[in-house]
């Protein structure tokens, strides 16, 4: 009892004490005797006879009362510690979760909780970014990018994960606007027209898809995308474009963009492009792959040729990979042009998109630069005016 009988000095709290105080308010005390050396935590008691300030000693007529109070609190704390240790051994997960949340809060916001906590989708995207670190570092795409695709029963899907050198605030502001998405989509070589409309409850994008060469709008196929902002916070963006129907019995189109900040003025993006297809769609695609699309490939490597060149995936997965990449490069070209003067941004976007596609000529080369630039300038001017478009080609 020597330590309790000696005066106790209140000392500055350590980091672990601050974490503990998120759940149980404690102060740190050290024994006043030089030959004692005991130091520990006591729960804060706002009793007028106990210590009032840092570095003050118990003394005078109140010393005995203070010591008695400390003995009582020490006994109660020992009992509670035993109960807490038993609860931790029985089920440690809640305690570890609380501690982890505390560490995250303190590391990101000093001695306060983070002002904008991560949502589960944002946390998942951060986890995906961490898991792809090696692939983003050693990539065949000449940029920090990873591409995956899948083909299941009646569904095609492409996913691109990429780190871009644009601040999250810039990305969020630019892409949280349906009209800006039309400026993005028109860069794709098959997009002939795009216009955003908003009524009281919904926002839609009318997108006409057609050939890779100039084409009258009435011959293109109209797809009506619904535009939805699933999330837009200071730490997470989720934009979803969905269409129930497409050409040749295709359906359930989705273009989804997710984004999170990853530090150093960079943003991590996840782009998904997917759709379902029926029997007519499968037959039409097989016809295309046997004729105009013959020899076209995607990006996934499936092996090597005798010449030493890599073998790339073809077929329907090749189709979805090419289009996913075209949409991603359109997003990147749009973001990159924001730093130029507004009057020059269209020209910059078109040049950047075409130059980017030419980095992958095996997959994406279709027409020369001059033909692309002329076609897209004309299509961009056309989409500035609302038009009556037909849903099926005439």
PDB file of N, CA, C and O in Angstrom, residues 224-267:
ATOM      1  N   UNK A 224     -31.354   4.699 -74.291  1.00  0.00           N
ATOM      2  CA  UNK A 224     -31.750   5.648 -73.236  1.00  0.00           C
ATOM      3  C   UNK A 224     -31.130   5.219 -71.912  1.00  0.00           C
ATOM      4  O   UNK A 224     -31.557   4.236 -71.291  1.00  0.00           O
ATOM      5  N   UNK A 225     -30.128   5.947 -71.482  1.00  0.00           N
ATOM      6  CA  UNK A 225     -29.473   5.672 -70.204  1.00  0.00           C
ATOM      7  C   UNK A 225     -30.101   6.522 -69.097  1.00  0.00           C
ATOM      8  O   UNK A 225     -30.279   7.729 -69.265  1.00  0.00           O
ATOM      9  N   UNK A 226     -30.413   5.901 -67.984  1.00  0.00           N
ATOM     10  CA  UNK A 226     -30.745   6.669 -66.791  1.00  0.00           C
ATOM     11  C   UNK A 226     -29.437   7.057 -66.104  1.00  0.00           C
ATOM     12  O   UNK A 226     -28.483   6.274 -66.072  1.00  0.00           O
ATOM     13  N   UNK A 227     -29.400   8.268 -65.583  1.00  0.00           N
ATOM     14  CA  UNK A 227     -28.204   8.786 -64.927  1.00  0.00           C
ATOM     15  C   UNK A 227     -28.490   8.914 -63.440  1.00  0.00           C
ATOM     16  O   UNK A 227     -29.469   9.540 -63.034  1.00  0.00           O
ATOM     17  N   UNK A 228     -27.627   8.293 -62.618  1.00  0.00           N
ATOM     18  CA  UNK A 228     -27.865   8.326 -61.175  1.00  0.00           C
ATOM     19  C   UNK A 228     -26.553   8.553 -60.436  1.00  0.00           C
ATOM     20  O   UNK A 228     -25.543   7.917 -60.740  1.00  0.00           O
ATOM     21  N   UNK A 229     -26.597   9.478 -59.491  1.00  0.00           N
ATOM     22  CA  UNK A 229     -25.463   9.698 -58.599  1.00  0.00           C
ATOM     23  C   UNK A 229     -25.705   8.835 -57.367  1.00  0.00           C
ATOM     24  O   UNK A 229     -26.466   9.197 -56.472  1.00  0.00           O
ATOM     25  N   UNK A 230     -25.070   7.681 -57.325  1.00  0.00           N
ATOM     26  CA  UNK A 230     -25.264   6.770 -56.193  1.00  0.00           C
ATOM     27  C   UNK A 230     -24.596   7.296 -54.935  1.00  0.00           C
ATOM     28  O   UNK A 230     -25.072   7.052 -53.822  1.00  0.00           O
ATOM     29  N   UNK A 231     -23.487   8.017 -55.094  1.00  0.00           N
ATOM     30  CA  UNK A 231     -22.787   8.608 -53.942  1.00  0.00           C
ATOM     31  C   UNK A 231     -21.893   9.722 -54.443  1.00  0.00           C
ATOM     32  O   UNK A 231     -21.275   9.607 -55.502  1.00  0.00           O
ATOM     33  N   UNK A 232     -21.833  10.794 -53.673  1.00  0.00           N
ATOM     34  CA  UNK A 232     -20.941  11.912 -53.991  1.00  0.00           C
ATOM     35  C   UNK A 232     -20.580  12.614 -52.686  1.00  0.00           C
ATOM     36  O   UNK A 232     -21.291  13.500 -52.225  1.00  0.00           O
ATOM     37  N   UNK A 233     -19.487  12.169 -52.064  1.00  0.00           N
ATOM     38  CA  UNK A 233     -19.006  12.761 -50.829  1.00  0.00           C
ATOM     39  C   UNK A 233     -17.595  13.294 -51.055  1.00  0.00           C
ATOM     40  O   UNK A 233     -17.056  13.218 -52.157  1.00  0.00           O
ATOM     41  N   UNK A 234     -17.015  13.813 -49.986  1.00  0.00           N
ATOM     42  CA  UNK A 234     -15.653  14.343 -50.091  1.00  0.00           C
ATOM     43  C   UNK A 234     -14.620  13.242 -50.271  1.00  0.00           C
ATOM     44  O   UNK A 234     -13.456  13.522 -50.571  1.00  0.00           O
ATOM     45  N   UNK A 235     -15.043  11.959 -50.117  1.00  0.00           N
ATOM     46  CA  UNK A 235     -14.085  10.867 -50.201  1.00  0.00           C
ATOM     47  C   UNK A 235     -14.519   9.745 -51.138  1.00  0.00           C
ATOM     48  O   UNK A 235     -13.802   8.746 -51.276  1.00  0.00           O
ATOM     49  N   UNK A 236     -15.666   9.901 -51.791  1.00  0.00           N
ATOM     50  CA  UNK A 236     -16.137   8.799 -52.639  1.00  0.00           C
ATOM     51  C   UNK A 236     -17.139   9.312 -53.661  1.00  0.00           C
ATOM     52  O   UNK A 236     -18.013  10.126 -53.340  1.00  0.00           O
ATOM     53  N   UNK A 237     -16.998   8.822 -54.905  1.00  0.00           N
ATOM     54  CA  UNK A 237     -17.912   9.170 -55.983  1.00  0.00           C
ATOM     55  C   UNK A 237     -18.366   7.888 -56.666  1.00  0.00           C
ATOM     56  O   UNK A 237     -17.557   6.999 -56.936  1.00  0.00           O
ATOM     57  N   UNK A 238     -19.662   7.798 -56.958  1.00  0.00           N
ATOM     58  CA  UNK A 238     -20.221   6.632 -57.638  1.00  0.00           C
ATOM     59  C   UNK A 238     -21.304   7.116 -58.602  1.00  0.00           C
ATOM     60  O   UNK A 238     -22.366   7.560 -58.176  1.00  0.00           O
ATOM     61  N   UNK A 239     -21.009   7.064 -59.896  1.00  0.00           N
ATOM     62  CA  UNK A 239     -21.944   7.474 -60.939  1.00  0.00           C
ATOM     63  C   UNK A 239     -22.369   6.230 -61.720  1.00  0.00           C
ATOM     64  O   UNK A 239     -21.519   5.417 -62.111  1.00  0.00           O
ATOM     65  N   UNK A 240     -23.675   6.094 -61.977  1.00  0.00           N
ATOM     66  CA  UNK A 240     -24.187   4.913 -62.659  1.00  0.00           C
ATOM     67  C   UNK A 240     -25.072   5.316 -63.833  1.00  0.00           C
ATOM     68  O   UNK A 240     -26.009   6.104 -63.670  1.00  0.00           O
ATOM     69  N   UNK A 241     -24.767   4.764 -65.001  1.00  0.00           N
ATOM     70  CA  UNK A 241     -25.582   4.919 -66.194  1.00  0.00           C
ATOM     71  C   UNK A 241     -26.156   3.546 -66.537  1.00  0.00           C
ATOM     72  O   UNK A 241     -25.396   2.590 -66.737  1.00  0.00           O
ATOM     73  N   UNK A 242     -27.482   3.449 -66.611  1.00  0.00           N
ATOM     74  CA  UNK A 242     -28.139   2.165 -66.862  1.00  0.00           C
ATOM     75  C   UNK A 242     -29.155   2.300 -67.987  1.00  0.00           C
ATOM     76  O   UNK A 242     -29.880   3.303 -68.068  1.00  0.00           O
ATOM     77  N   UNK A 243     -29.209   1.280 -68.821  1.00  0.00           N
ATOM     78  CA  UNK A 243     -30.183   1.235 -69.912  1.00  0.00           C
ATOM     79  C   UNK A 243     -30.784  -0.167 -69.967  1.00  0.00           C
ATOM     80  O   UNK A 243     -30.049  -1.156 -69.939  1.00  0.00           O
ATOM     81  N   UNK A 244     -32.105  -0.225 -70.054  1.00  0.00           N
ATOM     82  CA  UNK A 244     -32.767  -1.525 -70.058  1.00  0.00           C
ATOM     83  C   UNK A 244     -32.616  -2.241 -71.390  1.00  0.00           C
ATOM     84  O   UNK A 244     -32.528  -3.467 -71.425  1.00  0.00           O
ATOM     85  N   UNK A 245     -32.594  -1.500 -72.493  1.00  0.00           N
ATOM     86  CA  UNK A 245     -32.576  -2.128 -73.807  1.00  0.00           C
ATOM     87  C   UNK A 245     -31.481  -1.553 -74.695  1.00  0.00           C
ATOM     88  O   UNK A 245     -31.132  -0.383 -74.600  1.00  0.00           O
ATOM     89  N   UNK A 246     -30.953  -2.424 -75.577  1.00  0.00           N
ATOM     90  CA  UNK A 246     -29.976  -2.016 -76.574  1.00  0.00           C
ATOM     91  C   UNK A 246     -30.285  -2.697 -77.892  1.00  0.00           C
ATOM     92  O   UNK A 246     -31.317  -3.362 -78.032  1.00  0.00           O
ATOM     93  N   UNK A 247     -29.406  -2.562 -78.867  1.00  0.00           N
ATOM     94  CA  UNK A 247     -29.664  -3.163 -80.178  1.00  0.00           C
ATOM     95  C   UNK A 247     -29.532  -4.682 -80.157  1.00  0.00           C
ATOM     96  O   UNK A 247     -28.797  -5.257 -79.348  1.00  0.00           O
ATOM     97  N   UNK A 248     -30.276  -5.354 -81.053  1.00  0.00           N
ATOM     98  CA  UNK A 248     -30.127  -6.794 -81.289  1.00  0.00           C
ATOM     99  C   UNK A 248     -30.273  -7.620 -80.015  1.00  0.00           C
ATOM    100  O   UNK A 248     -29.452  -8.480 -79.706  1.00  0.00           O
ATOM    101  N   UNK A 249     -31.331  -7.353 -79.290  1.00  0.00           N
ATOM    102  CA  UNK A 249     -31.713  -8.080 -78.068  1.00  0.00           C
ATOM    103  C   UNK A 249     -30.719  -7.949 -76.924  1.00  0.00           C
ATOM    104  O   UNK A 249     -30.774  -8.707 -75.954  1.00  0.00           O
ATOM    105  N   UNK A 250     -29.798  -6.993 -76.995  1.00  0.00           N
ATOM    106  CA  UNK A 250     -28.948  -6.720 -75.842  1.00  0.00           C
ATOM    107  C   UNK A 250     -29.737  -5.893 -74.837  1.00  0.00           C
ATOM    108  O   UNK A 250     -30.650  -5.154 -75.185  1.00  0.00           O
ATOM    109  N   UNK A 251     -29.378  -5.987 -73.566  1.00  0.00           N
ATOM    110  CA  UNK A 251     -30.151  -5.332 -72.514  1.00  0.00           C
ATOM    111  C   UNK A 251     -29.269  -5.138 -71.279  1.00  0.00           C
ATOM    112  O   UNK A 251     -28.149  -5.624 -71.206  1.00  0.00           O
ATOM    113  N   UNK A 252     -29.844  -4.418 -70.321  1.00  0.00           N
ATOM    114  CA  UNK A 252     -29.194  -4.195 -69.016  1.00  0.00           C
ATOM    115  C   UNK A 252     -27.770  -3.633 -69.169  1.00  0.00           C
ATOM    116  O   UNK A 252     -26.825  -4.135 -68.572  1.00  0.00           O
ATOM    117  N   UNK A 253     -27.674  -2.582 -69.974  1.00  0.00           N
ATOM    118  CA  UNK A 253     -26.385  -1.901 -70.110  1.00  0.00           C
ATOM    119  C   UNK A 253     -26.066  -1.141 -68.823  1.00  0.00           C
ATOM    120  O   UNK A 253     -26.944  -0.533 -68.211  1.00  0.00           O
ATOM    121  N   UNK A 254     -24.791  -1.167 -68.454  1.00  0.00           N
ATOM    122  CA  UNK A 254     -24.344  -0.371 -67.298  1.00  0.00           C
ATOM    123  C   UNK A 254     -22.958   0.183 -67.560  1.00  0.00           C
ATOM    124  O   UNK A 254     -22.043  -0.545 -67.972  1.00  0.00           O
ATOM    125  N   UNK A 255     -22.831   1.470 -67.318  1.00  0.00           N
ATOM    126  CA  UNK A 255     -21.529   2.137 -67.234  1.00  0.00           C
ATOM    127  C   UNK A 255     -21.468   2.736 -65.838  1.00  0.00           C
ATOM    128  O   UNK A 255     -22.274   3.591 -65.486  1.00  0.00           O
ATOM    129  N   UNK A 256     -20.525   2.276 -65.043  1.00  0.00           N
ATOM    130  CA  UNK A 256     -20.407   2.738 -63.658  1.00  0.00           C
ATOM    131  C   UNK A 256     -18.993   3.222 -63.396  1.00  0.00           C
ATOM    132  O   UNK A 256     -18.025   2.557 -63.754  1.00  0.00           O
ATOM    133  N   UNK A 257     -18.896   4.388 -62.782  1.00  0.00           N
ATOM    134  CA  UNK A 257     -17.597   4.930 -62.396  1.00  0.00           C
ATOM    135  C   UNK A 257     -17.569   5.163 -60.900  1.00  0.00           C
ATOM    136  O   UNK A 257     -18.427   5.861 -60.354  1.00  0.00           O
ATOM    137  N   UNK A 258     -16.578   4.592 -60.236  1.00  0.00           N
ATOM    138  CA  UNK A 258     -16.331   4.822 -58.812  1.00  0.00           C
ATOM    139  C   UNK A 258     -14.958   5.471 -58.667  1.00  0.00           C
ATOM    140  O   UNK A 258     -14.036   5.170 -59.440  1.00  0.00           O
ATOM    141  N   UNK A 259     -14.821   6.331 -57.675  1.00  0.00           N
ATOM    142  CA  UNK A 259     -13.547   7.032 -57.484  1.00  0.00           C
ATOM    143  C   UNK A 259     -13.326   7.325 -56.016  1.00  0.00           C
ATOM    144  O   UNK A 259     -14.273   7.623 -55.280  1.00  0.00           O
ATOM    145  N   UNK A 260     -12.054   7.244 -55.590  1.00  0.00           N
ATOM    146  CA  UNK A 260     -11.642   7.618 -54.235  1.00  0.00           C
ATOM    147  C   UNK A 260     -10.307   8.333 -54.313  1.00  0.00           C
ATOM    148  O   UNK A 260      -9.498   8.061 -55.207  1.00  0.00           O
ATOM    149  N   UNK A 261     -10.042   9.260 -53.394  1.00  0.00           N
ATOM    150  CA  UNK A 261      -8.715   9.893 -53.347  1.00  0.00           C
ATOM    151  C   UNK A 261      -7.699   8.937 -52.747  1.00  0.00           C
ATOM    152  O   UNK A 261      -8.015   8.171 -51.825  1.00  0.00           O
ATOM    153  N   UNK A 262      -6.470   8.959 -53.267  1.00  0.00           N
ATOM    154  CA  UNK A 262      -5.424   8.072 -52.737  1.00  0.00           C
ATOM    155  C   UNK A 262      -4.156   8.841 -52.372  1.00  0.00           C
ATOM    156  O   UNK A 262      -3.093   8.245 -52.218  1.00  0.00           O
ATOM    157  N   UNK A 263      -4.262  10.155 -52.215  1.00  0.00           N
ATOM    158  CA  UNK A 263      -3.128  10.953 -51.770  1.00  0.00           C
ATOM    159  C   UNK A 263      -2.258  11.436 -52.916  1.00  0.00           C
ATOM    160  O   UNK A 263      -2.366  10.968 -54.060  1.00  0.00           O
ATOM    161  N   UNK A 264      -1.404  12.402 -52.612  1.00  0.00           N
ATOM    162  CA  UNK A 264      -0.469  12.985 -53.586  1.00  0.00           C
ATOM    163  C   UNK A 264      -1.175  13.554 -54.805  1.00  0.00           C
ATOM    164  O   UNK A 264      -0.645  13.525 -55.928  1.00  0.00           O
ATOM    165  N   UNK A 265      -2.384  14.073 -54.610  1.00  0.00           N
ATOM    166  CA  UNK A 265      -3.123  14.668 -55.713  1.00  0.00           C
ATOM    167  C   UNK A 265      -3.583  13.663 -56.744  1.00  0.00           C
ATOM    168  O   UNK A 265      -3.864  14.036 -57.888  1.00  0.00           O
ATOM    169  N   UNK A 266      -3.708  12.393 -56.367  1.00  0.00           N
ATOM    170  CA  UNK A 266      -4.106  11.340 -57.290  1.00  0.00           C
ATOM    171  C   UNK A 266      -5.452  10.737 -56.892  1.00  0.00           C
ATOM    172  O   UNK A 266      -5.894  10.855 -55.747  1.00  0.00           O
ATOM    173  N   UNK A 267      -6.081  10.080 -57.854  1.00  0.00           N
ATOM    174  CA  UNK A 267      -7.390   9.473 -57.648  1.00  0.00           C
ATOM    175  C   UNK A 267      -7.379   8.065 -58.226  1.00  0.00           C
ATOM    176  O   UNK A 267      -6.779   7.820 -59.281  1.00  0.00           O
TER     177      UNK A 267
END
